[in-house]
Amino acid sequence: MEHITLLLGIVIVTALVFDFTNGFHDTANAMATTISTGALKPKTAVAMSAVLNLVGAFLSVEVAKTISGGLINESGITTEVIFAALVGAILWNLLTWLIGLPSSSSHALFGGLIGATLMSVGTSGVNGSVVITKVLLPAIAAPIVAGIAAYLATRLTFKLASKTDEKATAKGYRAGQIASAGLVSLAHGTNDAQKTMGVITLALVTGNVLAPGSNPPLWVIVSAGVAIAAGTYLGGWRIIRTMGKGLTDLRPPQGFAAQTGAATVILASSHLGFSLSTTQVCSGSVMGAGLGRKGGVVRWSTATRMFVAWGLTLPAAGLVAAAAEYLTGQGAWGVTAVAVLLVAGSGLIYVLSRRKPVDHTNVTADDLDAPATAPAAPAAEPAGVVTTAMAAVSPPPAGVFPHEVTHSATGDIKATLHSPAEAARPAASV
């Protein structure tokens, strides 16, 4: 590490900042359904996810090798290019976090790398075949496969449990959901922490600290794992709310099916070196589980916004990174300007987020202004005109016929029928 220059050090720190935003941006992938179904308390869930993200970072380096030696051609790429790519990815992560959309941190990073590289050296710097086979195709296939798997698992789960008491099996499903959420967290650390490892390794190669094709050093693995774990513990509550309550309403069996399917897809792709989006996989699983229950629904308005964000992630992050690369190419003042713009933009987004904060106290509340731990009692709604009119003409309950019978002075008998409102009044004492 004694050969690391000031600029390379700035890039490494920026990469770890991206890893941190990746952590809190993607906490929802593992824990949104667990929190929304009440299987775990919010703070307990994010703490468990953080620990397992850290453990997962040590399980494999295949995805890191895909990024450091596959997506971008190492020859001709400078440290400034990687810095610009990270700026585009971080700003897109923060923007989508602000509006509560579970977009892909992975694709933000890929878009930033591609955009900055195209601005720097042109199309020769990007391996198009790797982009197609290990980024674009998995991006299309993974959420579909995960959604179908979660749909079938949910149907099977409810069919097997149709002859059992739901309350009696709820505890078991919650335990299974906790275990599957832990598996997703482990898978997330295995897949997403490696992306930052790959970026730092690429920066070290461009700075002539490592030879091309080298695996990430141990200190890179440790620092990336710690950064993503810290971000996960912070909790991306806005996105957790969208994933847990905005897409569909889940019961414990659905949460278990969704998370098990997602973890299987993520771990399999990590083993094969496919750097897919855990956000897209988990979102697809949640929607599949929502449709798998009879009577279950998916809120397609929220899903449509999410799909649009997915489609915009690569080009939007790429455009920001390309603009940043243009500035960094102007020299030291350009690098300084990009760094200042990154800090200013991040600060502005944070200030805007404080206008209506979302945290562990209100992440599951229907009203964001009321904490979930102490929901306000609903006020009694006054009867409207139509309700009052219907009550006046509706027949009395079965077995009850409120009336008065009086005799007039002439011997005529007169019956008086009371409305339900009058009949409900207590009789006057005599």
Steps between C-alpha positions, in 0.01 A plus 500: 500500500806731515469574125146637526488864383265771632262462204497123533426536871207731419366244254523221757316709759235591242460133411440417865245784521320340206516167682345667805212643290461157340454354847221729619345515154467121483411415861142469379593206278554275800292650777199687357266200503632380837426840653163548328367162619624561855740206504778725632512845655650760262825567688556130568447423131755751370758396762468136397522596132814709560688214667411254223592751228844519656533122510380466140773734376759230574332212317600566140685737262348390170283811458794725592706339222215560254513874571876549540600292201192451283255788472761768429829461315772585752740639240450869441271553803618763746423551866299811411264284293420278798447806722251644251320166475458484878363856512226410252410183692490670842279788388252264331489281812426798721236641267305175476533453878348846550187409303486149647552304179687167517722557197815299434823612666679250279370651179578848629862389538504331160343804335755726664791285385368475146417872470835618637693253285316600183576867571866421567609248235190421293338168423829311502512528879179303559465124446163490329465122517551501878247783540240298308562154645576588863306823554210558259375144454510420874322831565208385283497134597572513875187683624281288273655173618485611865139616460388171346684303768340704779155470337523121477646471850219713642231296324656178625538634852137605531381174343697290748381716788134508392402230750689650791418785734668818375560626853664173599745512207570874511780461755676242286472716188640797688800292606547387141468857382773614738728222375430582134554872565838413646578301188411799281728723712782250462442487126488879478838529671639235268376676186491874570804547725705339224402776260681756710792259538514481122499879462776551758705222338452665161618832648807331646578348161469835325724654767765230436467366855371159383567299187212462252279201580587499872250391762390756763748526789380402846480862623272582206267211588489602867439870433228432244326256734510746792370789287200311364422360846505851652266629231269205551479568873410862433192368322352639179161546664340680206562207266411246770162670523445479123604133480311397814176694460503672162513202262262253661376375837683187610425232756778296665470206253538743208798672660668164551440397138617835360824510694590136444456537125701823492788357701523196273521714186757741649732230635487306174586811297786592735651155453481544121642852509178669383494845656124537512290745697385365835236774502341372182512140619339577836239732346405231250470248783276731703267555203492128423414419861230768499334346196545145632249539783137468402354848516845658518568811298799699378484879502592548138529879530794455738639216290484717186699777668752240602528359147559851363777555757660171397502605136645842578774383735768402248463803269443755779801393705699477177415857398594641842824301495580617146454863604717441806767339284497801269576723798766273649671496162567872536757446773521545875240777510254271321551219752449751782183634338354151465579422863332824613194431285475148644508628858255784425257271318511241776440768763203643312337157468549440873338833589202422276461159665458664842175669395313173549737254669446125493670289766450186707217663700268561205622271222191278531252773597218590262558866590861611477443767764392239757747244643412138439548420868216726610243534221233759553151365561276571200243768565135400479360603166169688526205349320430663167166604355454175306584286805252692717225471240554125461486452877168681517330270250677169573295228674571421866720201588345155492284429804465866590198712402512826695162671514251667724127417515264769632126523533324820404203638681273372223626144546722497190830319523809680365846336448818708483814344347837633616809543285805292597663811649203564726472133592858498618438775754465381863149503633414792726454406864161548653 
